[in-house]
PDB file of C-alpha atoms in Angstrom:
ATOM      1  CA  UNK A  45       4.987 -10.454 -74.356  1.00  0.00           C
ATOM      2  CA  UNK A  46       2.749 -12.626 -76.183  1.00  0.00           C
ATOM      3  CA  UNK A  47       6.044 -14.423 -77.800  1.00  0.00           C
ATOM      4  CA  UNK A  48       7.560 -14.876 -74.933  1.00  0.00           C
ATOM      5  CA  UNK A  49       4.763 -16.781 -72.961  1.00  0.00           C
ATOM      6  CA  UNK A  50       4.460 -18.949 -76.152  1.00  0.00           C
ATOM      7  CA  UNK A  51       8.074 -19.605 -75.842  1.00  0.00           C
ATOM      8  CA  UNK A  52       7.587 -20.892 -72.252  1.00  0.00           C
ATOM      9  CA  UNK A  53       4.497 -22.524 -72.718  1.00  0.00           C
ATOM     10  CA  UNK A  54       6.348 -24.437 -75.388  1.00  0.00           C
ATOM     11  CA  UNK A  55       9.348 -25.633 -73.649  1.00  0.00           C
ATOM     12  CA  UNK A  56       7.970 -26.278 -70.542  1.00  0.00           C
ATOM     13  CA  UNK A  57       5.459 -28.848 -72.267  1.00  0.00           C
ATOM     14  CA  UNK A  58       8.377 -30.168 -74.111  1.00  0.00           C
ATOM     15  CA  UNK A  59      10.075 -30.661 -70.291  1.00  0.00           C
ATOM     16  CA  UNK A  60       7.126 -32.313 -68.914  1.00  0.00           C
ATOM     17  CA  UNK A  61       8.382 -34.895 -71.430  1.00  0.00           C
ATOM     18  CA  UNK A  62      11.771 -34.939 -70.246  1.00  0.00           C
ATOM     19  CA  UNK A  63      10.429 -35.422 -66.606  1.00  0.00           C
ATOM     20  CA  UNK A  64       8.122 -38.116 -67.279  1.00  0.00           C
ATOM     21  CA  UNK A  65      11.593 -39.692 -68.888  1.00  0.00           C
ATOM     22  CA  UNK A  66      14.206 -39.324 -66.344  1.00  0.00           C
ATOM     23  CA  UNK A  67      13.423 -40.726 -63.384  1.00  0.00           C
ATOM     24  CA  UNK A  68      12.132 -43.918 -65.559  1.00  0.00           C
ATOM     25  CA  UNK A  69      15.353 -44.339 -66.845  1.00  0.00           C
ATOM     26  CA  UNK A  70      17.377 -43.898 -63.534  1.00  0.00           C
ATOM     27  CA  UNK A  71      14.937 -46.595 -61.805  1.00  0.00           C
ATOM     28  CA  UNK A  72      14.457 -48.417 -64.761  1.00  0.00           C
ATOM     29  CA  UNK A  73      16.542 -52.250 -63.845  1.00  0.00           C
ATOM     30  CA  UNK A  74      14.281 -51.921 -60.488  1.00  0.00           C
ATOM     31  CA  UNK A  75      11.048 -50.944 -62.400  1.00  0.00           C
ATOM     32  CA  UNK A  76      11.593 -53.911 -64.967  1.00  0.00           C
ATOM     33  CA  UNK A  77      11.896 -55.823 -61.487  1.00  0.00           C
ATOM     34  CA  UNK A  78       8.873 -55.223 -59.479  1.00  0.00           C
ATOM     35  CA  UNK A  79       6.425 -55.814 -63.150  1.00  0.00           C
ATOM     36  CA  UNK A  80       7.981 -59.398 -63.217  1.00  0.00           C
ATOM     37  CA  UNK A  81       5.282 -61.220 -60.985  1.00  0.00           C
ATOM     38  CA  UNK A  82       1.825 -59.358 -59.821  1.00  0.00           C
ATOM     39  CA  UNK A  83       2.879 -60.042 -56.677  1.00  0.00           C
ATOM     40  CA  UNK A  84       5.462 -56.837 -57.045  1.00  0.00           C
ATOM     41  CA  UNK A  85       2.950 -54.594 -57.775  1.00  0.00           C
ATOM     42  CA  UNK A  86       3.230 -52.484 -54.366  1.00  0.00           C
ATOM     43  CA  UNK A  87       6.354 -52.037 -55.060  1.00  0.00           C
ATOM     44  CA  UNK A  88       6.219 -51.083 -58.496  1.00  0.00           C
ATOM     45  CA  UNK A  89       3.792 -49.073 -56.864  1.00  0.00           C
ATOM     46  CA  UNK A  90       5.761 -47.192 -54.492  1.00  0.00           C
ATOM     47  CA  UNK A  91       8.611 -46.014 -57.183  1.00  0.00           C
ATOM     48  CA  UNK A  92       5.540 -44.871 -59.317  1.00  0.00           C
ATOM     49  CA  UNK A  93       4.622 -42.256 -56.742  1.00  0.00           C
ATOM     50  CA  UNK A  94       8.236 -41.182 -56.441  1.00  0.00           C
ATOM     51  CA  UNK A  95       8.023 -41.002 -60.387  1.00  0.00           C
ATOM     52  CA  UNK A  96       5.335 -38.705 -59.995  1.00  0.00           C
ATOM     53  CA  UNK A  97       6.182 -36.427 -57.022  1.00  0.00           C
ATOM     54  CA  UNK A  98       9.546 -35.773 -59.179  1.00  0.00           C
ATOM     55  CA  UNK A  99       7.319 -34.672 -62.363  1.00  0.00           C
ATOM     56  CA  UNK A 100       5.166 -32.408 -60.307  1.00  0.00           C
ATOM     57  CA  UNK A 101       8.018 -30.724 -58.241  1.00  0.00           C
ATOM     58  CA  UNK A 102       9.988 -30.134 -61.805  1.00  0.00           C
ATOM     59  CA  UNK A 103       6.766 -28.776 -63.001  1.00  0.00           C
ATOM     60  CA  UNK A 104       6.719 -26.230 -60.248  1.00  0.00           C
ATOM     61  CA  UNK A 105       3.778 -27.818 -58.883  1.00  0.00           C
ATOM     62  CA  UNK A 106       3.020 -28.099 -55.112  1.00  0.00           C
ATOM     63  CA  UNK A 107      -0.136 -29.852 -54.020  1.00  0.00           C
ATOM     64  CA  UNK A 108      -2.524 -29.591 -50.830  1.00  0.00           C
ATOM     65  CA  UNK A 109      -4.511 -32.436 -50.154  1.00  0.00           C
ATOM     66  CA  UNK A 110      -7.154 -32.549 -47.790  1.00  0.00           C
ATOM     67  CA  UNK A 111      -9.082 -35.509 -46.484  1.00  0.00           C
ATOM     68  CA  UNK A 112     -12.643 -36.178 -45.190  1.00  0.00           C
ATOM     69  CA  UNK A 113     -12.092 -39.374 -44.070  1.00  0.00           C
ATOM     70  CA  UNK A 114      -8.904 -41.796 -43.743  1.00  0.00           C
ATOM     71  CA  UNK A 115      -8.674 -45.329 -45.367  1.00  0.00           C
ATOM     72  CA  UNK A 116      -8.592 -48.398 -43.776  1.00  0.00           C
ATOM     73  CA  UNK A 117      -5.500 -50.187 -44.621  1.00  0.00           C
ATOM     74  CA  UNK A 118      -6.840 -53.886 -45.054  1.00  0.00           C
ATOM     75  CA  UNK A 119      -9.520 -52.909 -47.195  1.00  0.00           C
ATOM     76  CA  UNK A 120      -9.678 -52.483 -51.192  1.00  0.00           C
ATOM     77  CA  UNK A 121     -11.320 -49.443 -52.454  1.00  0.00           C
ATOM     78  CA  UNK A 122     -13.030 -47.771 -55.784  1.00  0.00           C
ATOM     79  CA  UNK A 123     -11.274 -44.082 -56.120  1.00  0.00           C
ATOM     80  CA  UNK A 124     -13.306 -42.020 -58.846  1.00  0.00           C
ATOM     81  CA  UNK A 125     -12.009 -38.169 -59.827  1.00  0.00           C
ATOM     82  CA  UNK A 126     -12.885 -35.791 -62.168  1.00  0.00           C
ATOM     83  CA  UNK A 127     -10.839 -35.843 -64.882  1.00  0.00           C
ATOM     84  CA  UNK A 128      -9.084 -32.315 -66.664  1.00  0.00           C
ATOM     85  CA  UNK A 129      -5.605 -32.514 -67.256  1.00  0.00           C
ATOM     86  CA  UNK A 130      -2.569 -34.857 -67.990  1.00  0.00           C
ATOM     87  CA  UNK A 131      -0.971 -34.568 -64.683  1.00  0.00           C
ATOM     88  CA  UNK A 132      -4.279 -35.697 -63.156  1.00  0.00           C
ATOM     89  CA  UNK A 133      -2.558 -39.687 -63.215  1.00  0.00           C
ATOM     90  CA  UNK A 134       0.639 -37.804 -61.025  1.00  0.00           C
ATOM     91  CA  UNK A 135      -1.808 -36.343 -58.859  1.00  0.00           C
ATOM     92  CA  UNK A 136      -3.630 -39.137 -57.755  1.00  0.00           C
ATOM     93  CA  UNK A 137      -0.359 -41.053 -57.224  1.00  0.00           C
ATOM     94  CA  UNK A 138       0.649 -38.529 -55.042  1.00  0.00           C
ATOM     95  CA  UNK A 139      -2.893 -38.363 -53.190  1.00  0.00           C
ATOM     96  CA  UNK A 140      -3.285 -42.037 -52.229  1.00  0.00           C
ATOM     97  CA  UNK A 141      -0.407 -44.369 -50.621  1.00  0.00           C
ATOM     98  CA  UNK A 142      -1.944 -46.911 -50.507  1.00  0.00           C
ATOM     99  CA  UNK A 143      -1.576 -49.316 -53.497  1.00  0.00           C
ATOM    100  CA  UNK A 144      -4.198 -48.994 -56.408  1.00  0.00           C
ATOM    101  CA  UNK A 145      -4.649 -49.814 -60.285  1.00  0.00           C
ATOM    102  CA  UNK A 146      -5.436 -47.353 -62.783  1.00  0.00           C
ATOM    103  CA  UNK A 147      -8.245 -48.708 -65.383  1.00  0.00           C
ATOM    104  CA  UNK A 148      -7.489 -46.564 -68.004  1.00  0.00           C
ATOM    105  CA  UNK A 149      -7.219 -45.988 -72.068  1.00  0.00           C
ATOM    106  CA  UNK A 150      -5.369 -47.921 -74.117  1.00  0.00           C
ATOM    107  CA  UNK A 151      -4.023 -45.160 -76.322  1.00  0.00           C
ATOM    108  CA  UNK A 152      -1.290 -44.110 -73.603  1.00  0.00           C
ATOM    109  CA  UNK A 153       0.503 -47.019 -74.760  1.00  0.00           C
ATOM    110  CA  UNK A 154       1.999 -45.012 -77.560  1.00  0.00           C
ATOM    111  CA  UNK A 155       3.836 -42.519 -74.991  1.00  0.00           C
ATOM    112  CA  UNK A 156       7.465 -43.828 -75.220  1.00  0.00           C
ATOM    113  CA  UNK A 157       8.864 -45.831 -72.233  1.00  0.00           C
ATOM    114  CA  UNK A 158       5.892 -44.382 -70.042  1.00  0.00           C
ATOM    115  CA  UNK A 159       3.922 -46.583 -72.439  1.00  0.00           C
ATOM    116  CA  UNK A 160       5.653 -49.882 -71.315  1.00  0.00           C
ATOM    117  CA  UNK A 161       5.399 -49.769 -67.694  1.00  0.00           C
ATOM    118  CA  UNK A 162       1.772 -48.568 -68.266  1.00  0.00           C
ATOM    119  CA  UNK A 163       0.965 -51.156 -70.752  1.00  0.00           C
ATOM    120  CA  UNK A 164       2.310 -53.922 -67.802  1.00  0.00           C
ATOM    121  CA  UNK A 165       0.653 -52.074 -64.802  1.00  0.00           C
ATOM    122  CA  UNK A 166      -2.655 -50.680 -65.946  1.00  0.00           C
ATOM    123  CA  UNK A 167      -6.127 -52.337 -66.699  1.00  0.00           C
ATOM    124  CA  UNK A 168      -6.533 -50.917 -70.469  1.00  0.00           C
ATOM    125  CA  UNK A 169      -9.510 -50.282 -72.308  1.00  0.00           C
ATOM    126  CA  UNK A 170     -10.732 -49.755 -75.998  1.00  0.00           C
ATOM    127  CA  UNK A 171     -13.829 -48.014 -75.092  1.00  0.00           C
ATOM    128  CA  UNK A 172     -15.078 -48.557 -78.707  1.00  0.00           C
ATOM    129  CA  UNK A 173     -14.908 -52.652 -78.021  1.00  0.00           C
ATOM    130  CA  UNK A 174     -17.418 -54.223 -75.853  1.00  0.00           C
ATOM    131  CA  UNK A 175     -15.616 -57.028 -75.263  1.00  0.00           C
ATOM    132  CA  UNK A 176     -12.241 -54.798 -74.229  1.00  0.00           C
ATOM    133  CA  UNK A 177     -14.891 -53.536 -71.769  1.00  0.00           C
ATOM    134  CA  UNK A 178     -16.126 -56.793 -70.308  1.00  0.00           C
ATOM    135  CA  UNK A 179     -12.327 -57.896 -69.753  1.00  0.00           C
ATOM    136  CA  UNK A 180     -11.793 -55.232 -67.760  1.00  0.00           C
ATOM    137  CA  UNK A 181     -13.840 -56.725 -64.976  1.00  0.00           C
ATOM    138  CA  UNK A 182     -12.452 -59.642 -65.259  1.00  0.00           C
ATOM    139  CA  UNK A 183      -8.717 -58.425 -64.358  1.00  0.00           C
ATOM    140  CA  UNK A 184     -10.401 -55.677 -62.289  1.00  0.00           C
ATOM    141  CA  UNK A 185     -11.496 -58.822 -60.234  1.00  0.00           C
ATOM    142  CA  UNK A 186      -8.379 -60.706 -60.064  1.00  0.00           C
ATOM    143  CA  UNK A 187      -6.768 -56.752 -58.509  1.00  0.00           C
ATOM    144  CA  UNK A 188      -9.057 -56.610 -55.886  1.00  0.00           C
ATOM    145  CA  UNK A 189      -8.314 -60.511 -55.023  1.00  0.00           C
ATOM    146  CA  UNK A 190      -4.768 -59.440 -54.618  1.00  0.00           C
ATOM    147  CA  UNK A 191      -5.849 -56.700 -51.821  1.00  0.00           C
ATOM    148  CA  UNK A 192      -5.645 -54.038 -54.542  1.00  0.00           C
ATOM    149  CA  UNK A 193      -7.498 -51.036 -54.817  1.00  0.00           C
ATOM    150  CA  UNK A 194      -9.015 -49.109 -58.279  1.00  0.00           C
ATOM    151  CA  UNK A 195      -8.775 -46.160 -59.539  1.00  0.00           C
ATOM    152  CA  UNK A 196     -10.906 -45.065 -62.786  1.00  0.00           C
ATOM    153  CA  UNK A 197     -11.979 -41.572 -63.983  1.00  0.00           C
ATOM    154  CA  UNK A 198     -15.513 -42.021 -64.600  1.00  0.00           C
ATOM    155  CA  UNK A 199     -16.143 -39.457 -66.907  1.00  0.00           C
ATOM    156  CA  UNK A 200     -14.273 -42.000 -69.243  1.00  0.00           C
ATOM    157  CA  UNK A 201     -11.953 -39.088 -70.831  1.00  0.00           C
ATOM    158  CA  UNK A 202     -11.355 -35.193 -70.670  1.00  0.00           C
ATOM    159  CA  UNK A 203     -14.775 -33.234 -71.929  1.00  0.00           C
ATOM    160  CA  UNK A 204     -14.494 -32.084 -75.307  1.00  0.00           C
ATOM    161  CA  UNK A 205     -15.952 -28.504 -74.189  1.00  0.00           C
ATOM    162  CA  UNK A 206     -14.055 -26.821 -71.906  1.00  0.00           C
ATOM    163  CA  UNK A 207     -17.200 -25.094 -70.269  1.00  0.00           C
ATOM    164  CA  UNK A 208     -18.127 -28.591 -68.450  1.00  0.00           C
ATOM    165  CA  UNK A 209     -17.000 -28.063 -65.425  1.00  0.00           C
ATOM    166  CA  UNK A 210     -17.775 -32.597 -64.455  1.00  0.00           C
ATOM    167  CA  UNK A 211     -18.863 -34.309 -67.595  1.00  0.00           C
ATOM    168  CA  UNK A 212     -21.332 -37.040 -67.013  1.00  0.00           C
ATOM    169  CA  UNK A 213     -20.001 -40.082 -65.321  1.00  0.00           C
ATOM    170  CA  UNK A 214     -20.300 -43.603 -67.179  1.00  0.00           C
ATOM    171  CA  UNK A 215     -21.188 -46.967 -65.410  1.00  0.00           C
ATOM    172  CA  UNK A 216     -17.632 -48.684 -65.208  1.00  0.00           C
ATOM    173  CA  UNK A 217     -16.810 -47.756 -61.776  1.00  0.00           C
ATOM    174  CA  UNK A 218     -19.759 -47.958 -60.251  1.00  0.00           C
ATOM    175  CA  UNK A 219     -20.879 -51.598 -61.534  1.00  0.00           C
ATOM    176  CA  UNK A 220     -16.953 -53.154 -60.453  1.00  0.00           C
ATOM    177  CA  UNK A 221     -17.715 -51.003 -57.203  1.00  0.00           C
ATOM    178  CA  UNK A 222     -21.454 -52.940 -56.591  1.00  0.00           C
ATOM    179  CA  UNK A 223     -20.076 -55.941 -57.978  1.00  0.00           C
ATOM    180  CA  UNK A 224     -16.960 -56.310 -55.364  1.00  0.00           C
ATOM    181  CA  UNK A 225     -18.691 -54.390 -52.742  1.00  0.00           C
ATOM    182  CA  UNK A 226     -16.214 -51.335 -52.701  1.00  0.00           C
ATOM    183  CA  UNK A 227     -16.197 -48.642 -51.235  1.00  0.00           C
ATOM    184  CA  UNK A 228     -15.905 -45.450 -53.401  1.00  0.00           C
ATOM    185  CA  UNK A 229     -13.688 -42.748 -52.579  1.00  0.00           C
ATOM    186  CA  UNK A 230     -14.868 -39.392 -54.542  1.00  0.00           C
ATOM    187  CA  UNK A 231     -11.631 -37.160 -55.164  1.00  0.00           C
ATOM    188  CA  UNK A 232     -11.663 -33.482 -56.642  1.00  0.00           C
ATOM    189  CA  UNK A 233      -8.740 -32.104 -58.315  1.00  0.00           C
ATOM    190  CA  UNK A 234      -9.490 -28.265 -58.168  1.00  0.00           C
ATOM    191  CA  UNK A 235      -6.578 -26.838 -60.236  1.00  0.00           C
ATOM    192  CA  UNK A 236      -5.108 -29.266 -62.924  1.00  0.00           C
ATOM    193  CA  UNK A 237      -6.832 -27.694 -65.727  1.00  0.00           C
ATOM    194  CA  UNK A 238      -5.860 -24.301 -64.719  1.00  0.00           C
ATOM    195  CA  UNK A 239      -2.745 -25.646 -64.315  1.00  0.00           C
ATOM    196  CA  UNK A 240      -2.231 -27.990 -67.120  1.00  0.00           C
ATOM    197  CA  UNK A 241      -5.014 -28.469 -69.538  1.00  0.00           C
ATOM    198  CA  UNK A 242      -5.112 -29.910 -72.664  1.00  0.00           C
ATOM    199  CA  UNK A 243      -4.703 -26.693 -74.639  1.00  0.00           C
ATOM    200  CA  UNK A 244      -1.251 -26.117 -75.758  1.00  0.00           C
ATOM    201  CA  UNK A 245      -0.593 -22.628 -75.313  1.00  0.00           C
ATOM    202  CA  UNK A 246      -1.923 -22.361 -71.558  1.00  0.00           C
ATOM    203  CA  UNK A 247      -0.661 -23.226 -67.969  1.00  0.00           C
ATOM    204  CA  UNK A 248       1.608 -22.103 -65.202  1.00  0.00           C
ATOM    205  CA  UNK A 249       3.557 -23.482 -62.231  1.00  0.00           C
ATOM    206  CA  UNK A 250       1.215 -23.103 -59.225  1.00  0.00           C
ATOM    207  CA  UNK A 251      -0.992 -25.501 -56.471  1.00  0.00           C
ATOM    208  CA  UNK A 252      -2.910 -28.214 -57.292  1.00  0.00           C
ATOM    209  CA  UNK A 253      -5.434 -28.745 -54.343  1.00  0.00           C
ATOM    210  CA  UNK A 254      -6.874 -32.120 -53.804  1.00  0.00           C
ATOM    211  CA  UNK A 255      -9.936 -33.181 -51.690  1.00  0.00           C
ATOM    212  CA  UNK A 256     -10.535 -36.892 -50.384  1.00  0.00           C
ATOM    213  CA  UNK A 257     -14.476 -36.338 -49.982  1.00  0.00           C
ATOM    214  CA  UNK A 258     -16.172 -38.689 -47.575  1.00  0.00           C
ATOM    215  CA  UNK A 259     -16.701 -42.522 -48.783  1.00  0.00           C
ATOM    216  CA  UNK A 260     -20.074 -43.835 -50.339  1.00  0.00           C
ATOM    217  CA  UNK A 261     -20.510 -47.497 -49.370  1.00  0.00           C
ATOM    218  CA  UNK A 262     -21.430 -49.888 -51.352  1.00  0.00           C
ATOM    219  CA  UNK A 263     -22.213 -52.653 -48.902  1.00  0.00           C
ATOM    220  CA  UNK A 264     -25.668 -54.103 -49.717  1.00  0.00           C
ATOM    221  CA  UNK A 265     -26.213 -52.688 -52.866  1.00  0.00           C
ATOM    222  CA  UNK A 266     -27.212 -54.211 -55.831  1.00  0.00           C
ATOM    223  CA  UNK A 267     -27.126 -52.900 -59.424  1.00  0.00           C
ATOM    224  CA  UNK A 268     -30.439 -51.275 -58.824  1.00  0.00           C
ATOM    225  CA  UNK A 269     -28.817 -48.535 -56.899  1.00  0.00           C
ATOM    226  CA  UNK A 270     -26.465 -48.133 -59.892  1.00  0.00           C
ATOM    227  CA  UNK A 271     -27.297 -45.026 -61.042  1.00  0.00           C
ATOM    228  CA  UNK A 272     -28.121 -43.316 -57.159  1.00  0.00           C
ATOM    229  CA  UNK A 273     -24.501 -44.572 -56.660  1.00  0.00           C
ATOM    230  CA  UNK A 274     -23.669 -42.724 -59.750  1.00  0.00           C
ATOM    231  CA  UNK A 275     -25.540 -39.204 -59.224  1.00  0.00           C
ATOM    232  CA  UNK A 276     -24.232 -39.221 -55.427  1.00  0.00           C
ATOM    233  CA  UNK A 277     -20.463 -39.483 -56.520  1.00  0.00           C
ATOM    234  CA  UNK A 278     -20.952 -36.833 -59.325  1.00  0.00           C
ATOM    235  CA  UNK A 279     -22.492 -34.223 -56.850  1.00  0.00           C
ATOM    236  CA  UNK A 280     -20.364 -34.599 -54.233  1.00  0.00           C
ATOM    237  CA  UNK A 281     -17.342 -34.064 -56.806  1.00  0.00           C
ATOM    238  CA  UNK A 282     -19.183 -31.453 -58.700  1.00  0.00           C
ATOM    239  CA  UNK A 283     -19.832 -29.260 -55.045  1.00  0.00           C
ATOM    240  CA  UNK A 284     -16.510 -29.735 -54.309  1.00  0.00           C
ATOM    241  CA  UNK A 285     -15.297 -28.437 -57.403  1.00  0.00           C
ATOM    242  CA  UNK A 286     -17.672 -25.302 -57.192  1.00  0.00           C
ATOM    243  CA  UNK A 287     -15.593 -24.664 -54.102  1.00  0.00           C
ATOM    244  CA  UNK A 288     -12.499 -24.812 -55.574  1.00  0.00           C
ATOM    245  CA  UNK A 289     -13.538 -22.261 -57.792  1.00  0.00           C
ATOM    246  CA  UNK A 290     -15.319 -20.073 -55.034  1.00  0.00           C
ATOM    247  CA  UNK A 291     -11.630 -20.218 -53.611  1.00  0.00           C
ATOM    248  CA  UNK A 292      -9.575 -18.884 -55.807  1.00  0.00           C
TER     249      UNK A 292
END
């Protein structure tokens, strides 16, 4: 039995792959079309959630995402989720409609084809260069001028210990969210490292349940409230999580 579920566990990792690859290549002349001018980005935008509801359906995924509060569709926004899995970046596209840009590591450029549209899309950071870091305000600004929205994982990568249920959040989101005056949008995803963690050999088709917690404003706040800011998003996404898991 133990053979077998290797087996499976191998090929459907391999046919994540293929997933991620397919529907790039069928949209690929329009995809190559909306990353010409900025400008395009919402409708880059929209094919990338298509992209992604594909991969989780041919997963075997479903999802169930419920919401504490609704966004406001002229406003620009700071989304912030804890952080477990690969398909954590499909989830989120799937969660929010309206338009948003992923701040995230540079080392997903080496995925093939996902790499170049991600490369062209993303705000990327080398979170061993300073200076990588201070650019990413910079373009994080010039986003938000557009009417764009943000999405980064705080925790700045997947824990290294699989015990941590929320790994401690770093100050990235929180200082773009003070410094534009955005709102931030706490999201916990209950069941993507059940689901789909890092570990090879582990995983199954299943639901992935999603919760939009209730916004922390930013309005009025300075960098002094940093760190509140900081402890009140990782609490409200750490609760939620210990529900999840009360729930299953």
């Amino acid at each position: 039995m133990r053979g077998i579920k290797i087996i499976f566990w191998s090929v459907w990792r391999v046919w994540l792959y293929v997933l991620m690859t397919i529907p790039i290549l069928i949209m690929f002349p329009f995809l190559v079309a909306s990353i010409l001018t900025e400008s395009c980005y919402p409708y880059f935008f929209k094919m990338a959630r298509i992209w992604a509801k594909v991969i989780l359906f041919g997963m075997g995924f479903y999802y169930k995402i419920e919401k504490d509060q609704e966004l406001e569709s002229h406003k620009s926004y700071m989304f912030v989720a804890n952080h477990t899995s690969m398909v954590d970046i499909m989830l989120m596209l799937v969660s929010v409609k309206k338009p948003f840009v992923f701040v995230g590591k540079k080392e997903l450029v080496k995925i093939p084809l996902f790499g170049f549209f991600y490369k062209r899309t993303c705000i990327l950071v080398d979170r061993t260069n300073s200076r990588s870091k201070h650019g990413v305000f910079e373009r994080a600004q010039k986003r938000i001028d557009q009417g764009l929205s943000i999405c980064i994982f705080p925790e700045g990568g997947v824990p290294d210990d699989e015990s941590i249920v929320l790994d401690h959040f770093k100050d990235g989101a929180f200082r773009l969210a003070i410094d534009h005056q955005l709102p931030i949008v706490p999201i916990a995803f209950g069941d993507n490292k059940k689901r789909y963690s890092y570990t090879i050999f582990s995983g199954s088709p299943g639901l992935l349940r999603v919760k939009i917690l209730p916004f922390i404003e930013t309005e009025g706040k300075t960098m002094a409230d940093k760190n509140s800011l900081k402890d009140q998003a990782w609490k409200v996404i750490h609760k939620q999580l210990q529900l999840f898991e009360s729930k299953k």
